JSON list of C-alpha atoms and ligand atoms in Angstrom, two decimals:
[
{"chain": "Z", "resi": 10, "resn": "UNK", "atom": "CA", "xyz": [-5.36, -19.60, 15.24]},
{"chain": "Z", "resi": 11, "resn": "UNK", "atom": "CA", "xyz": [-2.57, -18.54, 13.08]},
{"chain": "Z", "resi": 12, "resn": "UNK", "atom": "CA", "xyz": [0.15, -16.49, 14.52]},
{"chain": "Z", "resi": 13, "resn": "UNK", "atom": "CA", "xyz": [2.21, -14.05, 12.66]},
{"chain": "Z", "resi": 14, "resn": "UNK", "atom": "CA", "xyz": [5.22, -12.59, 13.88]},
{"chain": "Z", "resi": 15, "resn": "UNK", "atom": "CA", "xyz": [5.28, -8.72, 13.48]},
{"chain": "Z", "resi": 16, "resn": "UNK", "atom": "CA", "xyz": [9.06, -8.16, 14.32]},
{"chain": "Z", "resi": 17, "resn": "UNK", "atom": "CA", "xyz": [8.14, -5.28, 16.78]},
{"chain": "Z", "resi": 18, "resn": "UNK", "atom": "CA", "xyz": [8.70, -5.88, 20.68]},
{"chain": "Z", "resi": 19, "resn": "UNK", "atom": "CA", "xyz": [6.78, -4.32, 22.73]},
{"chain": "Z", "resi": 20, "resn": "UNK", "atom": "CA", "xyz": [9.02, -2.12, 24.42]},
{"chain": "Z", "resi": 21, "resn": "UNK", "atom": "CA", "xyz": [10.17, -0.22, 21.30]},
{"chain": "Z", "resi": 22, "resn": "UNK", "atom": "CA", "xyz": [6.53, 1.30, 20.79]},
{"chain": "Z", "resi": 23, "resn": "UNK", "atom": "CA", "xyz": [5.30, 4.32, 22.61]},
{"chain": "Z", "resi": 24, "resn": "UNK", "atom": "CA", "xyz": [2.32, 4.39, 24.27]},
{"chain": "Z", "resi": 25, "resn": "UNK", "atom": "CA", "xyz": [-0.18, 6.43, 21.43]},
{"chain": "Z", "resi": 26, "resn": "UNK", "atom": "CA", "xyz": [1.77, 6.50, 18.75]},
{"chain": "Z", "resi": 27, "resn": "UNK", "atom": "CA", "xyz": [1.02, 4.27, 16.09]},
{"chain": "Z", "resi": 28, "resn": "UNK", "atom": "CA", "xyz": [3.64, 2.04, 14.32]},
{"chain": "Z", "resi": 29, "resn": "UNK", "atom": "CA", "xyz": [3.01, 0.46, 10.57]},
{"chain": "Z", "resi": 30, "resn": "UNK", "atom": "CA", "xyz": [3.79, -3.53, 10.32]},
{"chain": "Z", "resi": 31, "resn": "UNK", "atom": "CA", "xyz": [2.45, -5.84, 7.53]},
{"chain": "Z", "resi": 32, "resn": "UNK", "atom": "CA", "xyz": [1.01, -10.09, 8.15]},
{"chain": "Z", "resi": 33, "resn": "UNK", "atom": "CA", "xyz": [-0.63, -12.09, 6.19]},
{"chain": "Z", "resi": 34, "resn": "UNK", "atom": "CA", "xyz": [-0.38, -9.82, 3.38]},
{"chain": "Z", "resi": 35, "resn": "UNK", "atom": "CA", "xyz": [-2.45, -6.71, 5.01]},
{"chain": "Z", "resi": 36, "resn": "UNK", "atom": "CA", "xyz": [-1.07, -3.30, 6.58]},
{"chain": "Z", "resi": 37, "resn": "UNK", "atom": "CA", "xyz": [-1.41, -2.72, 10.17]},
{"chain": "Z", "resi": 38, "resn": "UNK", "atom": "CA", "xyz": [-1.24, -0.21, 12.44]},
{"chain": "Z", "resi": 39, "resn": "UNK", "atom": "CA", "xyz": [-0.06, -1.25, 15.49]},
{"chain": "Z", "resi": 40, "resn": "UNK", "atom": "CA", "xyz": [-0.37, 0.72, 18.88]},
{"chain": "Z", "resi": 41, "resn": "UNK", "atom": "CA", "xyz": [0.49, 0.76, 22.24]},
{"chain": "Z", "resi": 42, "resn": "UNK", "atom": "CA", "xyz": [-2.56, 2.15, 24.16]},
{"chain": "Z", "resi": 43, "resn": "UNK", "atom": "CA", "xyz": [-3.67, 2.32, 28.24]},
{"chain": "Z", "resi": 44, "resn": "UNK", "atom": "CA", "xyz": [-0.56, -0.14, 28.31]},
{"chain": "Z", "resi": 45, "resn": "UNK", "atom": "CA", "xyz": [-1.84, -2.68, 26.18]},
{"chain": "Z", "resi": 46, "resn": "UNK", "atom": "CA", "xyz": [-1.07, -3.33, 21.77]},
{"chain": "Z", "resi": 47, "resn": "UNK", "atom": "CA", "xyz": [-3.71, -3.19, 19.40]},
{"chain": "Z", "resi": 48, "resn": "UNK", "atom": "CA", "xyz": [-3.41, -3.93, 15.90]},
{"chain": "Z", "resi": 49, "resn": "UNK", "atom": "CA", "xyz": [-6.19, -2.48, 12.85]},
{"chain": "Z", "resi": 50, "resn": "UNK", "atom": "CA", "xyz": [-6.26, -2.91, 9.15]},
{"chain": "Z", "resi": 51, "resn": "UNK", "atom": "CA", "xyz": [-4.32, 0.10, 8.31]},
{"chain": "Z", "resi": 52, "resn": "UNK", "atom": "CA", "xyz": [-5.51, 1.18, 4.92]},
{"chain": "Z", "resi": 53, "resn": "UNK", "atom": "CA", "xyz": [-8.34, 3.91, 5.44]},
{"chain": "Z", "resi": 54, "resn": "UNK", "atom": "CA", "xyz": [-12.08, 2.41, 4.61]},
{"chain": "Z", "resi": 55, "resn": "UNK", "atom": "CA", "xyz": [-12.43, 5.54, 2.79]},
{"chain": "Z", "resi": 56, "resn": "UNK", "atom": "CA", "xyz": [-9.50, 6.58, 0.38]},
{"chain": "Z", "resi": 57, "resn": "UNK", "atom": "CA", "xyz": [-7.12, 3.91, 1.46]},
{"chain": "Z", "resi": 58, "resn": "UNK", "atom": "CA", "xyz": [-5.29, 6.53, 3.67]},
{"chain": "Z", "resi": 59, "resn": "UNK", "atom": "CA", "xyz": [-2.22, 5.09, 6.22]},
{"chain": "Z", "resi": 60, "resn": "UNK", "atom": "CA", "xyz": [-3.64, 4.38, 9.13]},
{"chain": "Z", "resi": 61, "resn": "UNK", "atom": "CA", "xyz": [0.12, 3.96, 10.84]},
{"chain": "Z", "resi": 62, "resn": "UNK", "atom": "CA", "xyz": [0.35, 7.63, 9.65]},
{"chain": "Z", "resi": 63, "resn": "UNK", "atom": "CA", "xyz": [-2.26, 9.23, 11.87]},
{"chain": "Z", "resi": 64, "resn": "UNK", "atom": "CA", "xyz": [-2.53, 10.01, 15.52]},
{"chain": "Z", "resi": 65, "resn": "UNK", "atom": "CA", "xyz": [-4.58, 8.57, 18.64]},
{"chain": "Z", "resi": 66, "resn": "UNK", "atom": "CA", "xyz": [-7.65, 10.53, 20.18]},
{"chain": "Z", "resi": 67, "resn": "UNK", "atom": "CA", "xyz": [-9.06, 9.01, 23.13]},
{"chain": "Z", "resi": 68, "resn": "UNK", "atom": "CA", "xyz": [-9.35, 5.39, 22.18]},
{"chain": "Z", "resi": 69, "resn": "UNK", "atom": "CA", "xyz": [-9.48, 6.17, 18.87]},
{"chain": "Z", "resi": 70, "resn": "UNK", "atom": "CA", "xyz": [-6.89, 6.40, 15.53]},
{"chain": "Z", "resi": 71, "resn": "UNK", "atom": "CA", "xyz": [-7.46, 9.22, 13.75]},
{"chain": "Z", "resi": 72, "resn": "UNK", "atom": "CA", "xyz": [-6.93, 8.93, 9.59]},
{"chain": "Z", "resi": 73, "resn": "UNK", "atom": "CA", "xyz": [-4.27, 11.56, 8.58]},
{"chain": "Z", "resi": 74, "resn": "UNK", "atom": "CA", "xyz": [-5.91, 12.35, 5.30]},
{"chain": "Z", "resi": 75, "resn": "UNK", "atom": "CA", "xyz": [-10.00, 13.51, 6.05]},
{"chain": "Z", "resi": 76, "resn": "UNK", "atom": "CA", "xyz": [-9.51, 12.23, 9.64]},
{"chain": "Z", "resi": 77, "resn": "UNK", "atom": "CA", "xyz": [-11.71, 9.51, 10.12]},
{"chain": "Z", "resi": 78, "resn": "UNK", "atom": "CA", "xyz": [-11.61, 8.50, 12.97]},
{"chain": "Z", "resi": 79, "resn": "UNK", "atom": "CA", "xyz": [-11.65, 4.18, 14.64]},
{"chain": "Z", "resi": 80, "resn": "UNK", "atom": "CA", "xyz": [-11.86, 2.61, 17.87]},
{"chain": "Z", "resi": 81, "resn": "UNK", "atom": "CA", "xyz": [-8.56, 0.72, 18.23]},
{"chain": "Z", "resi": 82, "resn": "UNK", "atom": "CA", "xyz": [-10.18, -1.86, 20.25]},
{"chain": "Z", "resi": 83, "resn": "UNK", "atom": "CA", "xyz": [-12.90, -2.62, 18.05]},
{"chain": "Z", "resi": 84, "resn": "UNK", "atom": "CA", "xyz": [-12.49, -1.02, 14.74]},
{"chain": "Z", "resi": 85, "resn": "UNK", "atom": "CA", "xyz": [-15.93, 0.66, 15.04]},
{"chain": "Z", "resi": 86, "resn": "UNK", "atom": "CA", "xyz": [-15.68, 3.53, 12.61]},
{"chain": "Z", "resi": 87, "resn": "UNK", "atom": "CA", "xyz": [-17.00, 6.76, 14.84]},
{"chain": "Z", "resi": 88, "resn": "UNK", "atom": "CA", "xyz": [-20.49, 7.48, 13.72]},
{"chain": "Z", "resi": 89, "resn": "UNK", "atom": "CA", "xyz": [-19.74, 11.58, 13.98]},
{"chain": "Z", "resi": 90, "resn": "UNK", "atom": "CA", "xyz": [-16.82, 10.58, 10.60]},
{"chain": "Z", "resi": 91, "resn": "UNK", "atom": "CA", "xyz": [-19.24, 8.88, 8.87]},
{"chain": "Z", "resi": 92, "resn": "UNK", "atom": "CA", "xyz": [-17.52, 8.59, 5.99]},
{"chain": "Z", "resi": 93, "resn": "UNK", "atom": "CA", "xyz": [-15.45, 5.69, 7.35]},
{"chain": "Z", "resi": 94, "resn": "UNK", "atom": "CA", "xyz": [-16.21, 2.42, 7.92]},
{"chain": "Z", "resi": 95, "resn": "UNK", "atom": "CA", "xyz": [-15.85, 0.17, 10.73]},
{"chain": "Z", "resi": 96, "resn": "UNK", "atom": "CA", "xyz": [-12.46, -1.83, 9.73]},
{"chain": "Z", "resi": 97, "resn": "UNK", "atom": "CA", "xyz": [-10.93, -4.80, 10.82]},
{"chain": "Z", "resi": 98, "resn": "UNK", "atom": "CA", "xyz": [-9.16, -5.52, 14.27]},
{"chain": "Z", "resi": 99, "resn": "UNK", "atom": "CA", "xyz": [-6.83, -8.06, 14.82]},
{"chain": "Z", "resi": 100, "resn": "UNK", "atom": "CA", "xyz": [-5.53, -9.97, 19.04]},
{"chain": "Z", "resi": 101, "resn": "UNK", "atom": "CA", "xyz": [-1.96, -9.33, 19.47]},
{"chain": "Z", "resi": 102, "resn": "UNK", "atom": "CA", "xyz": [-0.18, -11.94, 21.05]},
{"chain": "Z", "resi": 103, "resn": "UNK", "atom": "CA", "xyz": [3.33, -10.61, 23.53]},
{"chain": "Z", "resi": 104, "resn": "UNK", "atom": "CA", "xyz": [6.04, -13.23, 23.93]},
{"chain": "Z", "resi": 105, "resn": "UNK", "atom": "CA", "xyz": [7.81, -13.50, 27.04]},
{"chain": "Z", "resi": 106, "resn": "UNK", "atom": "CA", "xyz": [10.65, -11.83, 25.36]},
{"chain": "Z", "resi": 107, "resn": "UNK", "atom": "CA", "xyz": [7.95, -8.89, 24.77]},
{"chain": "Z", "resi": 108, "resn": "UNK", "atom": "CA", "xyz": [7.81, -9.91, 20.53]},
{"chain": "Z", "resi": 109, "resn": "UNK", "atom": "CA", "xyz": [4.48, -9.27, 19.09]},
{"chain": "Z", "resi": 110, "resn": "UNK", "atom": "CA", "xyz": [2.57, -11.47, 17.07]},
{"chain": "Z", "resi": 111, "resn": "UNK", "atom": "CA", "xyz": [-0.55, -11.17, 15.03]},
{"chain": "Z", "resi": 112, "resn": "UNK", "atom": "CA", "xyz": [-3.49, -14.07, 15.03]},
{"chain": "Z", "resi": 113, "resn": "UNK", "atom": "CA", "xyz": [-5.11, -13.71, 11.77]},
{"chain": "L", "resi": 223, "resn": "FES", "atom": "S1", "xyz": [-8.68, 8.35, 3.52]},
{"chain": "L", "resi": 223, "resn": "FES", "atom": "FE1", "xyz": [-9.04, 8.14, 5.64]},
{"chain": "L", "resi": 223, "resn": "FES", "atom": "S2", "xyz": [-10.53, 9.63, 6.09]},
{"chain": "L", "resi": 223, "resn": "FES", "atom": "FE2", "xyz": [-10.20, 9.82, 3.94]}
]
């Protein structure tokens, strides 16, 4: 297990709305959902779009370029945007203090 600090706390997100950080040399997108942080590879599986750029559905992040759409617990790419594909997921870790961390 190697944790990664993110330098977010988790009281500075809002619940939905995804939040771009960077560990361990990847993008994430980082978001606050049903109460609890989830962090995905944030570059698109299909053109490398931001994933910290789009918008939440349901339990899914929705790409803000051709809006592919993920699970954010899973990273299951939605078979009905099939030109995505499923995409990396990564456990958050909250401090007492409420700072995130990444295990990568
Ligand atoms: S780059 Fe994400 S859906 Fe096209």
């Amino acid at each position: 297990m190697a944790l990664q600090k993110l330098g977010i706390n988790k009281k500075d997100l809002k619940e939905d709305s995804p939040t771009g950080a960077e560990a361990g040399g990847k993008k994430l997108a980082v978001v606050l959902h049903k109460g609890k942080v989830f962090a995905i590879y944030a570059v698109c599986t299909h053109e490398g779009g931001p994933l910290e750029e789009g918008s939440m559905d349901g339990d899914e992040i929705i790409c803000p370029w051709h809006s592919g759409a993920y699970n954010i617990m899973t990273g299951k790419a939605d078979e009905n945007t099939n030109w995505v594909h499923d995409t990396p997921v990564y456990k958050i870790v909250e401090g007492a203090d409420g700072a995130l961390s990444v295990d990568m």
